[in-house]
XYZ file of C-alpha atoms in Angstrom:
654
model
C 19.833 -11.081 22.993
C 17.158 -8.822 24.401
C 18.698 -8.995 27.800
C 22.358 -7.674 26.385
C 20.564 -4.898 24.997
C 18.642 -4.135 28.349
C 21.769 -4.219 30.245
C 23.561 -1.892 27.971
C 25.371 1.167 29.924
C 25.325 4.160 27.789
C 26.314 7.013 30.643
C 29.562 7.368 29.316
C 29.525 6.915 25.548
C 27.059 10.004 24.782
C 28.925 13.469 24.231
C 25.429 15.227 25.372
C 22.187 14.929 26.378
C 20.843 14.966 22.726
C 22.903 12.273 21.811
C 21.813 10.262 24.965
C 18.085 10.628 24.097
C 18.605 9.249 20.510
C 20.621 6.363 21.827
C 18.097 5.652 24.246
C 15.182 5.578 21.913
C 17.271 3.370 19.588
C 17.963 0.924 22.322
C 14.271 1.081 23.020
C 13.194 0.271 19.385
C 15.785 -2.534 19.529
C 14.359 -4.149 22.506
C 10.952 -4.064 20.964
C 11.887 -5.475 17.944
C 13.478 -8.563 19.824
C 10.264 -9.138 21.719
C 9.361 -12.983 22.121
C 6.142 -14.075 20.148
C 4.398 -16.960 21.780
C 3.670 -19.729 19.547
C 5.821 -18.310 16.828
C 8.663 -20.261 16.555
C 12.121 -18.611 15.923
C 13.314 -21.286 13.191
C 11.400 -23.289 10.680
C 14.054 -24.997 8.784
C 17.800 -26.334 8.267
C 19.840 -26.353 5.253
C 23.069 -28.691 4.844
C 25.294 -27.571 2.204
C 27.580 -29.801 0.189
C 30.231 -27.273 0.338
C 30.696 -24.241 2.644
C 28.909 -21.394 0.759
C 31.484 -19.148 -0.908
C 34.276 -21.438 -0.548
C 36.386 -22.709 -3.465
C 34.590 -26.325 -4.312
C 37.833 -27.375 -6.184
C 39.514 -27.254 -2.859
C 37.177 -29.672 -1.395
C 35.934 -27.715 1.315
C 33.709 -29.374 3.783
C 29.950 -28.414 3.860
C 28.186 -26.217 6.571
C 24.597 -26.390 7.997
C 22.433 -23.751 8.952
C 19.083 -23.074 10.848
C 16.825 -20.957 8.930
C 14.329 -18.689 11.027
C 12.131 -15.510 10.913
C 15.132 -13.635 12.786
C 19.022 -13.758 13.247
C 19.770 -15.088 16.466
C 23.123 -15.337 17.891
C 24.571 -16.882 21.156
C 26.304 -15.248 24.169
C 29.602 -15.248 21.937
C 28.168 -13.411 19.002
C 28.324 -16.529 16.939
C 25.281 -17.280 14.772
C 22.460 -19.734 15.825
C 19.711 -19.072 13.356
C 20.218 -17.054 10.024
C 17.695 -14.412 9.142
C 15.263 -15.750 6.155
C 16.289 -12.822 4.114
C 20.200 -13.501 4.069
C 21.603 -14.948 0.792
C 22.625 -18.096 2.462
C 19.020 -18.746 3.216
C 17.724 -18.310 -0.292
C 18.194 -22.242 -1.434
C 15.662 -22.756 1.277
C 12.820 -21.362 -0.846
C 14.465 -21.884 -4.178
C 16.217 -25.464 -4.090
C 14.583 -28.204 -6.075
C 15.673 -31.787 -7.227
C 16.225 -30.347 -10.668
C 18.382 -27.465 -8.970
C 19.777 -28.408 -5.687
C 21.844 -25.197 -5.355
C 24.525 -27.156 -3.637
C 22.207 -28.217 -0.628
C 22.449 -31.714 0.464
C 19.709 -31.660 3.002
C 16.537 -29.384 3.374
C 14.783 -30.005 6.740
C 11.470 -28.389 7.498
C 10.334 -28.389 11.213
C 6.821 -28.805 12.378
C 5.331 -26.914 15.393
C 2.077 -27.087 17.505
C 1.133 -24.413 19.807
C 4.955 -23.450 19.700
C 6.324 -26.697 20.553
C 8.542 -28.613 17.913
C 6.476 -31.722 16.947
C 7.842 -33.018 13.602
C 10.439 -32.510 11.058
C 10.764 -33.876 7.551
C 13.801 -34.177 5.189
C 14.502 -33.865 1.619
C 17.749 -35.036 0.311
C 17.990 -32.634 -2.829
C 21.543 -33.748 -4.217
C 20.519 -37.726 -3.910
C 19.697 -38.803 -7.279
C 18.064 -42.111 -5.507
C 15.726 -40.185 -3.654
C 12.339 -39.129 -5.705
C 10.920 -35.308 -5.427
C 8.078 -35.547 -2.897
C 5.329 -32.793 -1.983
C 6.078 -31.814 1.474
C 3.275 -32.582 4.316
C 4.465 -30.066 6.482
C 4.156 -27.304 4.294
C 0.671 -28.511 2.996
C -0.251 -28.334 6.820
C 1.108 -24.897 7.419
C -0.515 -23.496 4.401
C -4.013 -25.227 5.403
C -3.679 -24.494 9.089
C -6.742 -22.738 10.654
C -6.814 -18.945 10.614
C -7.548 -17.415 13.893
C -6.564 -13.486 14.495
C -5.024 -11.272 12.187
C -2.519 -12.188 9.341
C 0.638 -14.187 10.256
C 4.034 -14.017 8.331
C 4.256 -16.800 5.560
C 8.260 -17.269 6.001
C 8.028 -21.026 6.552
C 5.955 -21.339 3.286
C 7.288 -18.678 0.869
C 7.346 -20.488 -2.704
C 9.777 -20.236 -5.344
C 7.489 -17.806 -7.512
C 6.816 -15.540 -4.478
C 10.630 -15.613 -3.417
C 11.534 -14.352 -6.826
C 9.310 -11.262 -6.199
C 10.139 -11.017 -2.579
C 13.867 -10.588 -3.274
C 13.473 -8.169 -6.451
C 15.691 -5.092 -5.908
C 14.925 -1.925 -4.420
C 15.226 0.333 -7.806
C 12.529 -1.272 -9.740
C 8.736 -1.050 -9.469
C 7.009 -4.545 -9.081
C 3.112 -5.008 -9.886
C 1.777 -8.136 -8.747
C -1.592 -9.515 -10.343
C -2.894 -12.378 -8.041
C -6.352 -13.848 -7.649
C -7.910 -14.671 -4.221
C -5.622 -16.765 -1.878
C -2.256 -16.627 -4.157
C -0.695 -14.676 -1.068
C -0.122 -11.261 -2.900
C -0.501 -9.379 0.049
C 1.859 -11.627 2.200
C 4.409 -11.278 -0.864
C 4.240 -7.591 -0.814
C 4.912 -7.326 3.002
C 7.600 -9.626 3.036
C 9.394 -7.514 0.160
C 9.192 -4.709 2.459
C 10.955 -6.721 5.184
C 13.469 -7.789 2.672
C 14.147 -4.417 1.525
C 14.630 -2.955 4.889
C 17.196 -5.993 5.348
C 19.140 -5.221 2.256
C 18.748 -1.605 2.038
C 18.254 -0.673 5.573
C 20.440 2.330 5.974
C 18.718 3.941 2.787
C 15.398 3.257 3.608
C 15.906 4.373 7.155
C 16.479 7.653 5.682
C 13.704 8.034 3.071
C 11.104 5.763 4.799
C 8.751 3.264 3.932
C 4.764 3.144 3.558
C 2.134 0.382 3.239
C -1.193 1.790 1.772
C -4.248 -0.613 2.272
C -7.958 -0.243 1.303
C -9.702 0.602 4.542
C -8.683 0.543 8.424
C -9.823 -2.838 9.000
C -7.471 -4.278 6.385
C -4.722 -2.554 7.926
C -5.557 -3.798 11.473
C -5.732 -7.416 9.751
C -2.283 -6.887 8.489
C -0.465 -4.811 11.073
C 1.156 -7.590 13.015
C 3.035 -9.365 9.922
C 5.850 -6.760 9.990
C 6.591 -6.518 13.622
C 6.707 -10.289 13.882
C 9.713 -10.121 11.786
C 11.456 -7.393 13.676
C 10.327 -4.337 11.376
C 8.666 -1.665 13.392
C 9.227 1.540 11.512
C 7.007 0.971 8.311
C 4.052 3.181 8.447
C 0.400 2.210 7.469
C -2.222 4.452 5.857
C -5.044 4.096 3.378
C -5.076 6.620 0.557
C -7.905 8.865 2.407
C -5.032 9.158 5.188
C -2.768 10.379 2.533
C -4.830 13.271 1.143
C -6.536 14.238 4.196
C -5.983 18.267 3.733
C -9.779 18.646 4.442
C -12.413 16.995 6.642
C -14.553 14.431 4.421
C -18.165 14.825 5.293
C -19.904 14.230 2.028
C -20.203 11.758 -0.820
C -20.426 11.738 -4.652
C -22.857 10.242 -6.912
C -20.871 7.218 -8.878
C -20.796 9.478 -11.964
C -19.607 12.413 -10.467
C -16.683 10.144 -8.557
C -15.949 8.741 -11.992
C -15.287 12.380 -13.510
C -13.643 13.719 -10.323
C -11.047 10.675 -10.545
C -10.306 10.759 -13.982
C -6.727 11.890 -15.001
C -7.847 14.506 -16.999
C -9.001 16.498 -13.731
C -5.001 17.026 -13.315
C -4.869 19.314 -16.372
C -8.056 21.144 -15.499
C -6.292 21.925 -11.955
C -3.042 22.984 -13.763
C -4.750 25.521 -16.014
C -6.755 26.748 -12.743
C -3.444 27.066 -10.737
C -1.466 28.870 -13.474
C -4.355 31.285 -14.450
C -3.518 33.051 -11.386
C -0.335 34.407 -12.982
C -1.137 37.772 -14.482
C 1.721 39.339 -17.019
C 3.003 42.323 -15.860
C 2.193 45.748 -17.211
C 4.208 48.337 -14.907
C 7.903 48.321 -14.230
C 9.206 47.941 -10.676
C 11.060 50.765 -9.084
C 13.253 49.960 -6.102
C 14.497 53.059 -3.851
C 17.724 52.582 -2.113
C 19.109 55.528 -0.401
C 19.258 58.152 -2.869
C 19.183 56.006 -6.264
C 16.040 54.668 -7.827
C 16.454 51.350 -9.751
C 13.628 50.775 -12.619
C 13.195 47.029 -13.887
C 10.878 47.670 -16.925
C 7.700 45.465 -17.482
C 8.894 43.861 -20.686
C 11.993 42.447 -18.747
C 9.730 41.278 -15.942
C 7.342 39.818 -18.489
C 10.395 37.862 -19.798
C 11.243 36.511 -16.389
C 7.543 35.384 -15.825
C 7.317 33.573 -19.140
C 10.630 31.866 -18.308
C 9.455 30.419 -15.068
C 6.078 29.518 -16.471
C 7.915 27.665 -19.404
C 10.037 25.852 -16.846
C 6.976 24.317 -15.432
C 8.174 24.208 -11.944
C 5.950 24.215 -8.679
C 3.843 27.384 -8.562
C 5.110 27.986 -5.002
C 8.650 27.417 -6.071
C 8.517 29.802 -8.972
C 6.714 32.444 -6.685
C 9.605 32.189 -4.499
C 12.098 32.425 -7.228
C 10.314 35.429 -8.836
C 11.718 38.199 -6.196
C 15.043 36.975 -6.420
C 15.044 37.033 -10.286
C 13.741 40.814 -9.945
C 16.455 41.596 -7.225
C 19.135 40.036 -9.706
C 17.936 42.292 -12.617
C 18.420 45.367 -10.013
C 21.987 44.030 -8.966
C 22.723 43.803 -12.817
C 22.175 47.557 -12.981
C 24.095 48.402 -9.980
C 27.245 46.442 -11.234
C 26.863 48.469 -14.377
C 26.806 51.787 -12.701
C 30.118 51.094 -10.644
C 28.688 49.508 -7.669
C 29.911 45.984 -6.020
C 26.594 44.653 -4.545
C 26.825 41.128 -2.746
C 24.257 38.387 -1.886
C 23.049 40.529 1.115
C 22.214 43.290 -0.988
C 20.354 41.003 -3.469
C 18.459 39.669 -0.415
C 17.652 43.131 0.809
C 16.374 43.970 -2.833
C 14.071 40.796 -2.798
C 12.441 41.767 0.504
C 11.625 45.523 -0.701
C 8.322 46.509 -0.613
C 7.977 47.601 -4.183
C 9.358 44.039 -5.146
C 6.854 42.382 -2.770
C 3.829 44.504 -4.178
C 4.873 43.338 -7.541
C 5.002 39.884 -6.835
C 1.748 39.669 -5.017
C 0.137 41.378 -8.084
C 1.813 38.994 -10.569
C 2.221 36.028 -8.678
C -0.210 35.743 -5.877
C -0.617 33.026 -3.327
C -2.852 29.941 -4.230
C -4.943 27.924 -1.382
C -5.469 24.649 -3.076
C -8.619 23.943 -1.111
C -10.253 27.325 -2.039
C -9.041 26.707 -5.778
C -10.880 23.462 -5.779
C -14.004 24.709 -3.921
C -14.063 27.661 -6.654
C -13.860 25.011 -9.494
C -16.703 23.078 -8.046
C -18.943 25.881 -7.424
C -18.058 28.604 -9.996
C -19.579 27.334 -13.515
C -17.819 29.852 -15.531
C -14.260 29.324 -13.875
C -14.719 25.503 -14.345
C -15.602 25.879 -18.163
C -12.905 28.145 -18.566
C -10.117 25.531 -17.389
C -12.203 22.606 -18.431
C -12.555 23.875 -21.821
C -11.612 20.861 -24.346
C -11.194 18.315 -21.645
C -14.332 17.842 -19.931
C -17.794 17.931 -21.996
C -20.866 19.945 -20.679
C -22.510 17.150 -18.925
C -19.218 16.009 -17.509
C -18.955 19.524 -16.009
C -22.423 19.798 -14.836
C -21.995 16.171 -13.265
C -19.139 17.637 -10.742
C -20.704 21.098 -10.174
C -22.163 21.498 -6.701
C -25.922 22.263 -6.641
C -25.608 24.567 -3.804
C -23.217 27.496 -3.056
C -20.786 27.065 -0.144
C -19.566 29.770 2.167
C -16.048 28.577 3.015
C -13.552 25.736 2.828
C -14.439 24.697 6.339
C -18.185 24.579 5.817
C -18.126 22.601 2.704
C -19.032 18.945 2.699
C -16.207 17.577 0.835
C -16.084 14.055 -0.976
C -13.071 11.336 -0.799
C -12.899 12.393 -4.532
C -12.733 16.296 -3.824
C -9.759 15.615 -1.143
C -7.815 13.862 -3.954
C -8.369 16.700 -6.179
C -7.266 18.915 -3.372
C -4.079 16.972 -2.961
C -3.143 17.328 -6.656
C -3.626 21.111 -6.222
C -1.276 21.173 -3.266
C 1.197 19.314 -5.338
C 1.174 21.771 -8.064
C 1.742 24.494 -5.584
C 4.263 22.529 -3.387
C 6.194 19.388 -4.093
C 4.886 16.244 -2.190
C 7.784 14.408 0.136
C 8.626 11.317 -1.668
C 9.376 8.186 0.329
C 11.920 5.325 -0.509
C 9.237 2.495 -0.923
C 5.707 2.214 -0.969
C 3.627 -0.619 -1.075
C 0.029 -0.303 -2.622
C -2.444 -3.348 -1.911
C -5.841 -3.774 -3.346
C -4.766 -1.472 -6.060
C -7.075 -2.149 -8.640
C -9.858 -0.136 -6.972
C -8.167 3.269 -7.197
C -9.070 5.910 -9.653
C -6.253 7.461 -11.959
C -6.236 10.433 -9.703
C -5.811 8.408 -6.570
C -2.767 6.397 -8.673
C -1.149 9.931 -9.162
C -1.860 10.725 -5.409
C 0.171 7.730 -4.334
C 2.523 8.026 -7.131
C 3.525 11.588 -5.711
C 4.647 9.718 -2.683
C 7.205 7.527 -4.345
C 8.587 9.945 -7.189
C 12.194 9.244 -5.990
C 11.617 5.758 -4.821
C 9.924 2.367 -6.005
C 6.543 0.830 -5.469
C 5.038 -2.751 -5.076
C 1.561 -2.758 -6.553
C -0.598 -5.517 -5.460
C -3.980 -6.449 -6.705
C -6.395 -8.601 -8.666
C -7.914 -7.088 -11.653
C -11.254 -9.409 -11.022
C -11.841 -7.863 -7.664
C -11.996 -4.381 -8.939
C -15.423 -3.233 -7.040
C -15.380 0.618 -7.779
C -17.210 2.219 -10.562
C -13.569 3.520 -11.542
C -11.445 0.146 -11.031
C -8.923 0.020 -13.213
C -9.088 -2.137 -16.492
C -5.425 -2.870 -17.115
C -2.228 -2.638 -15.288
C -0.354 -0.747 -17.960
C -2.917 2.050 -17.497
C -2.586 1.829 -13.560
C 1.221 2.086 -13.670
C 1.158 4.907 -16.261
C -0.820 7.187 -13.707
C 1.286 5.905 -10.666
C 4.388 7.250 -12.985
C 5.882 3.757 -12.837
C 5.238 2.691 -16.755
C 8.266 0.578 -16.707
C 7.360 -1.565 -13.646
C 7.661 -5.187 -14.002
C 4.324 -7.171 -14.168
C 4.254 -10.447 -12.231
C 1.372 -12.799 -12.133
C 0.412 -15.447 -9.352
C -2.024 -17.971 -10.144
C -1.022 -20.740 -7.761
C -4.097 -20.328 -4.867
C -2.755 -21.546 -1.458
C -5.486 -20.234 0.703
C -8.724 -20.977 -1.153
C -9.990 -24.715 -1.427
C -10.366 -26.150 -4.704
C -14.433 -26.427 -4.751
C -14.530 -22.837 -3.562
C -12.360 -21.276 -6.031
C -13.905 -23.450 -9.007
C -17.375 -22.130 -8.211
C -16.396 -18.523 -7.869
C -14.372 -18.592 -11.130
C -17.515 -19.296 -12.884
C -17.966 -15.347 -12.647
C -14.282 -14.498 -14.575
C -15.716 -14.407 -18.063
C -18.180 -12.028 -16.866
C -15.997 -9.586 -14.884
C -12.401 -10.132 -16.197
C -12.285 -11.969 -19.363
C -8.771 -13.067 -20.324
C -7.472 -13.155 -16.784
C -6.184 -16.739 -16.039
C -8.258 -18.649 -13.065
C -6.509 -19.401 -10.059
C -5.817 -22.974 -9.803
C -5.892 -24.268 -6.011
C -2.620 -26.478 -5.098
C -4.491 -27.269 -1.800
C -4.872 -31.287 -1.185
C -7.765 -30.500 0.966
C -10.601 -29.608 -1.398
C -12.543 -27.906 1.381
C -16.044 -27.761 2.433
C -18.756 -26.188 0.160
C -22.244 -26.043 0.169
C -25.087 -24.113 -1.635
C -28.347 -23.986 0.676
C -31.954 -22.406 -0.025
C -33.368 -20.797 3.095
C -36.702 -19.504 4.027
C -35.677 -17.391 7.044
C -32.768 -15.314 8.650
C -32.777 -18.151 11.376
C -31.265 -20.675 8.681
C -28.580 -18.409 7.887
C -27.576 -18.386 11.790
C -27.942 -22.057 11.761
C -25.352 -22.455 9.150
C -22.968 -19.913 11.322
C -23.560 -22.267 14.255
C -22.563 -25.547 12.578
C -19.513 -23.799 11.441
C -18.560 -22.449 14.818
C -18.446 -26.312 15.777
C -15.413 -26.395 13.806
C -11.756 -25.202 14.545
C -10.830 -21.727 13.388
C -12.543 -18.383 12.619
C -16.148 -18.000 10.713
C -17.193 -15.087 8.959
C -20.922 -14.142 8.054
C -20.585 -11.997 4.821
C -23.722 -10.189 3.614
C -24.762 -7.129 1.576
C -24.345 -4.087 3.557
C -28.150 -3.490 3.411
C -28.624 -7.211 5.093
C -26.255 -6.395 8.224
C -28.646 -5.099 11.093
C -31.327 -7.825 10.308
C -28.429 -10.389 10.737
C -27.175 -8.835 13.563
C -30.346 -8.661 15.234
C -30.738 -12.525 14.466
C -27.195 -13.348 15.837
C -28.263 -11.270 19.255
C -31.476 -13.277 19.319
C -29.534 -16.567 19.076
C -27.031 -15.494 21.670
C -24.323 -15.492 19.431
C -21.499 -12.871 20.034
C -19.820 -11.248 17.061
C -16.797 -9.022 15.998
C -16.574 -6.363 13.504
C -14.165 -6.732 10.555
C -10.397 -6.356 11.318
C -11.122 -7.232 15.157
C -9.139 -10.213 16.652
C -10.903 -13.212 17.475
C -10.722 -14.927 20.950
C -11.785 -18.347 21.904
C -14.977 -16.997 23.106
C -15.665 -15.031 19.895
C -14.976 -16.347 16.648
C -17.577 -15.133 14.376
C -17.060 -11.869 12.394
C -20.190 -10.157 10.567
C -18.602 -8.680 7.418
C -20.671 -6.264 5.447
C -19.609 -7.252 1.754
C -18.113 -3.791 0.889
C -15.489 -4.339 3.586
C -14.593 -7.961 2.804
C -11.978 -7.451 0.600
C -8.373 -8.524 1.773
C -9.994 -10.716 4.791
C -9.795 -14.330 5.244
C -11.752 -16.672 7.762
C -11.379 -20.334 8.042
C -15.178 -20.634 7.340
C -17.581 -18.385 5.702
C -21.303 -18.240 5.261
C -22.102 -15.939 2.244
C -25.831 -14.527 2.549
C -27.926 -13.788 -0.469
C -25.508 -13.460 -3.336
C -28.035 -11.605 -5.334
C -28.237 -9.127 -2.846
C -24.722 -8.427 -2.616
C -24.957 -7.956 -6.659
C -27.988 -5.392 -6.153
C -25.966 -3.421 -3.653
C -23.646 -2.006 -6.281
C -24.432 0.703 -9.135
C -23.996 -1.843 -11.706
C -24.101 -5.417 -12.286
C -20.311 -5.639 -13.480
C -19.201 -4.027 -10.098
C -21.872 -6.339 -8.536
C -20.565 -9.568 -9.702
C -16.910 -8.320 -8.576
C -17.968 -7.753 -5.248
C -19.690 -11.273 -5.177
C -16.320 -12.676 -6.397
C -14.809 -11.126 -3.506
C -17.272 -12.228 -1.181
C -16.993 -16.064 -2.181
C -13.369 -16.194 -1.887
C -12.820 -15.264 1.682
C -12.819 -18.960 2.809
C -9.663 -20.763 3.545
C -11.499 -24.155 4.859
C -15.132 -24.085 3.738
C -17.940 -22.086 2.479
C -21.660 -22.187 2.426
C -23.708 -19.986 0.312
C -27.473 -19.355 1.734
C -30.025 -17.912 -0.363
C -33.660 -17.140 -0.547
C -33.888 -15.411 -3.712
C -32.714 -16.866 -6.938
C -28.901 -17.192 -7.373
C -27.459 -14.737 -10.125
C -27.475 -16.539 -13.425
C -24.000 -15.973 -13.942
C -23.142 -18.571 -11.137
C -24.839 -21.198 -13.388
């Protein structure tokens, strides 16, 4: 298929050089999308139908069989050899069961080792004599060691996951899922499905995946290209709101206030405060005639624009046209017959421009936010009745700042500037946005993401128990309201596929303290995993635990409180053990990643050494956030976990 595309001759099919360039780029993208991936099979299953799909069963139509794979593959004649996993005919591979066979006689799963077909397994779903069994190949695929970045899960999608993946484009879906339930993979595969089902629409409007940090985005970046989807953009929330350079930071208390949704109203008031009611008429001179628009008529126009509550910039652009229209009405009454060109000329008249500048001056969003954060009187005026005195003091900068460029903006300040920018000029909306690790966003950050999908839909992924910011959301209903998607469907994934039973059971001891009422994850893995808690006396004992785990197949992560990272890095170097930073791809020679606890979220390793749980808790501003950070760190292991500690363990672990 790739060679067919490479051999296309477009020399005689394009009308001009522009069309030729566009077509050449499309062909290049198609070639990239058809790239072979070593050790990644093109098909993983087969379905034998009792009847041909779509045929009239009463006529006794003979059944057909289809090979199911991650990509559509056709032969030299164009006939399908492998059906894309997203096609409707592939759906029973994930949904069919002994109770509901969906007209499937046989479901076959294929097993691979290093890209070679080594096994297969059959289920005769419509045979009443055959009992339902658990697929060993499926279990092996789920428990396969994790080396390198996240892979696609097209061979192992479960029925409850498939239901979310195939939900429609028009609705927003929120997925609450504990560690190892596959929520990130479900979100990425939903994007792939939507691009398959609505490719033309999403090609126009665009899709975006938002992750918590660059390490996480690097970890997941190969999933969609492996499925042939190359056009999906990836970003962090900080990337979206990068109107200014972030060089500063906030106290936790200040960040909570700046991230509060009430700040949106403070900003709206501040922006609209620039509008000054007119007190003087506008006099337009054209030739020998003078046309006068009285102040009361201007005031009515300004009030009407304010009442419509449209964007500040859009209203500012409309005002000169409104004034010009008032002049044209007077011209018509005097017997003249002006046209649109005359109206445009009047709108550009110097008197009209001067009036607009005085009534509705331009607003620079960054300068506006800077004034709010440095001018106590200006903030007090617009935060009156919204923020109390202590909250206002918390966000005011202690030292004056000369300019926008010299200011040491924080991440929360950048979000405020993004809000102000949207009040002035509407933010471009995409067709679909995936928001992962959503529980950590502030209300103002939710609003920033929501602006990117006002005319589209979203997939929101997260776990309330893993909220590790002081402003972490307490409920999905609140979060979705701030996102502008209050009618979103909330789904919960509770079956754990990645974290071993003993590990998730130990970590779940923290749930009553960090997310009471949340359903604990129930591991469905047959392998209970390797789990041990060790008391240590020196850093060398931690390194010994790493050396033990490196003797096993797969990747190893050493997770520790951020403050402990330099000491552990030195101990690893002294022991001659090379290590990677979070998100970097493991190699045969280097399979150990040293992970600060603050960057562990979303990452997975076959084996994990968790150093000093109490230090992880103490590294956060408050105990609840610290315990949530610990819960995240405890649940990064896919096959085994060793907890090492010299200090006493947190009492919540029992």
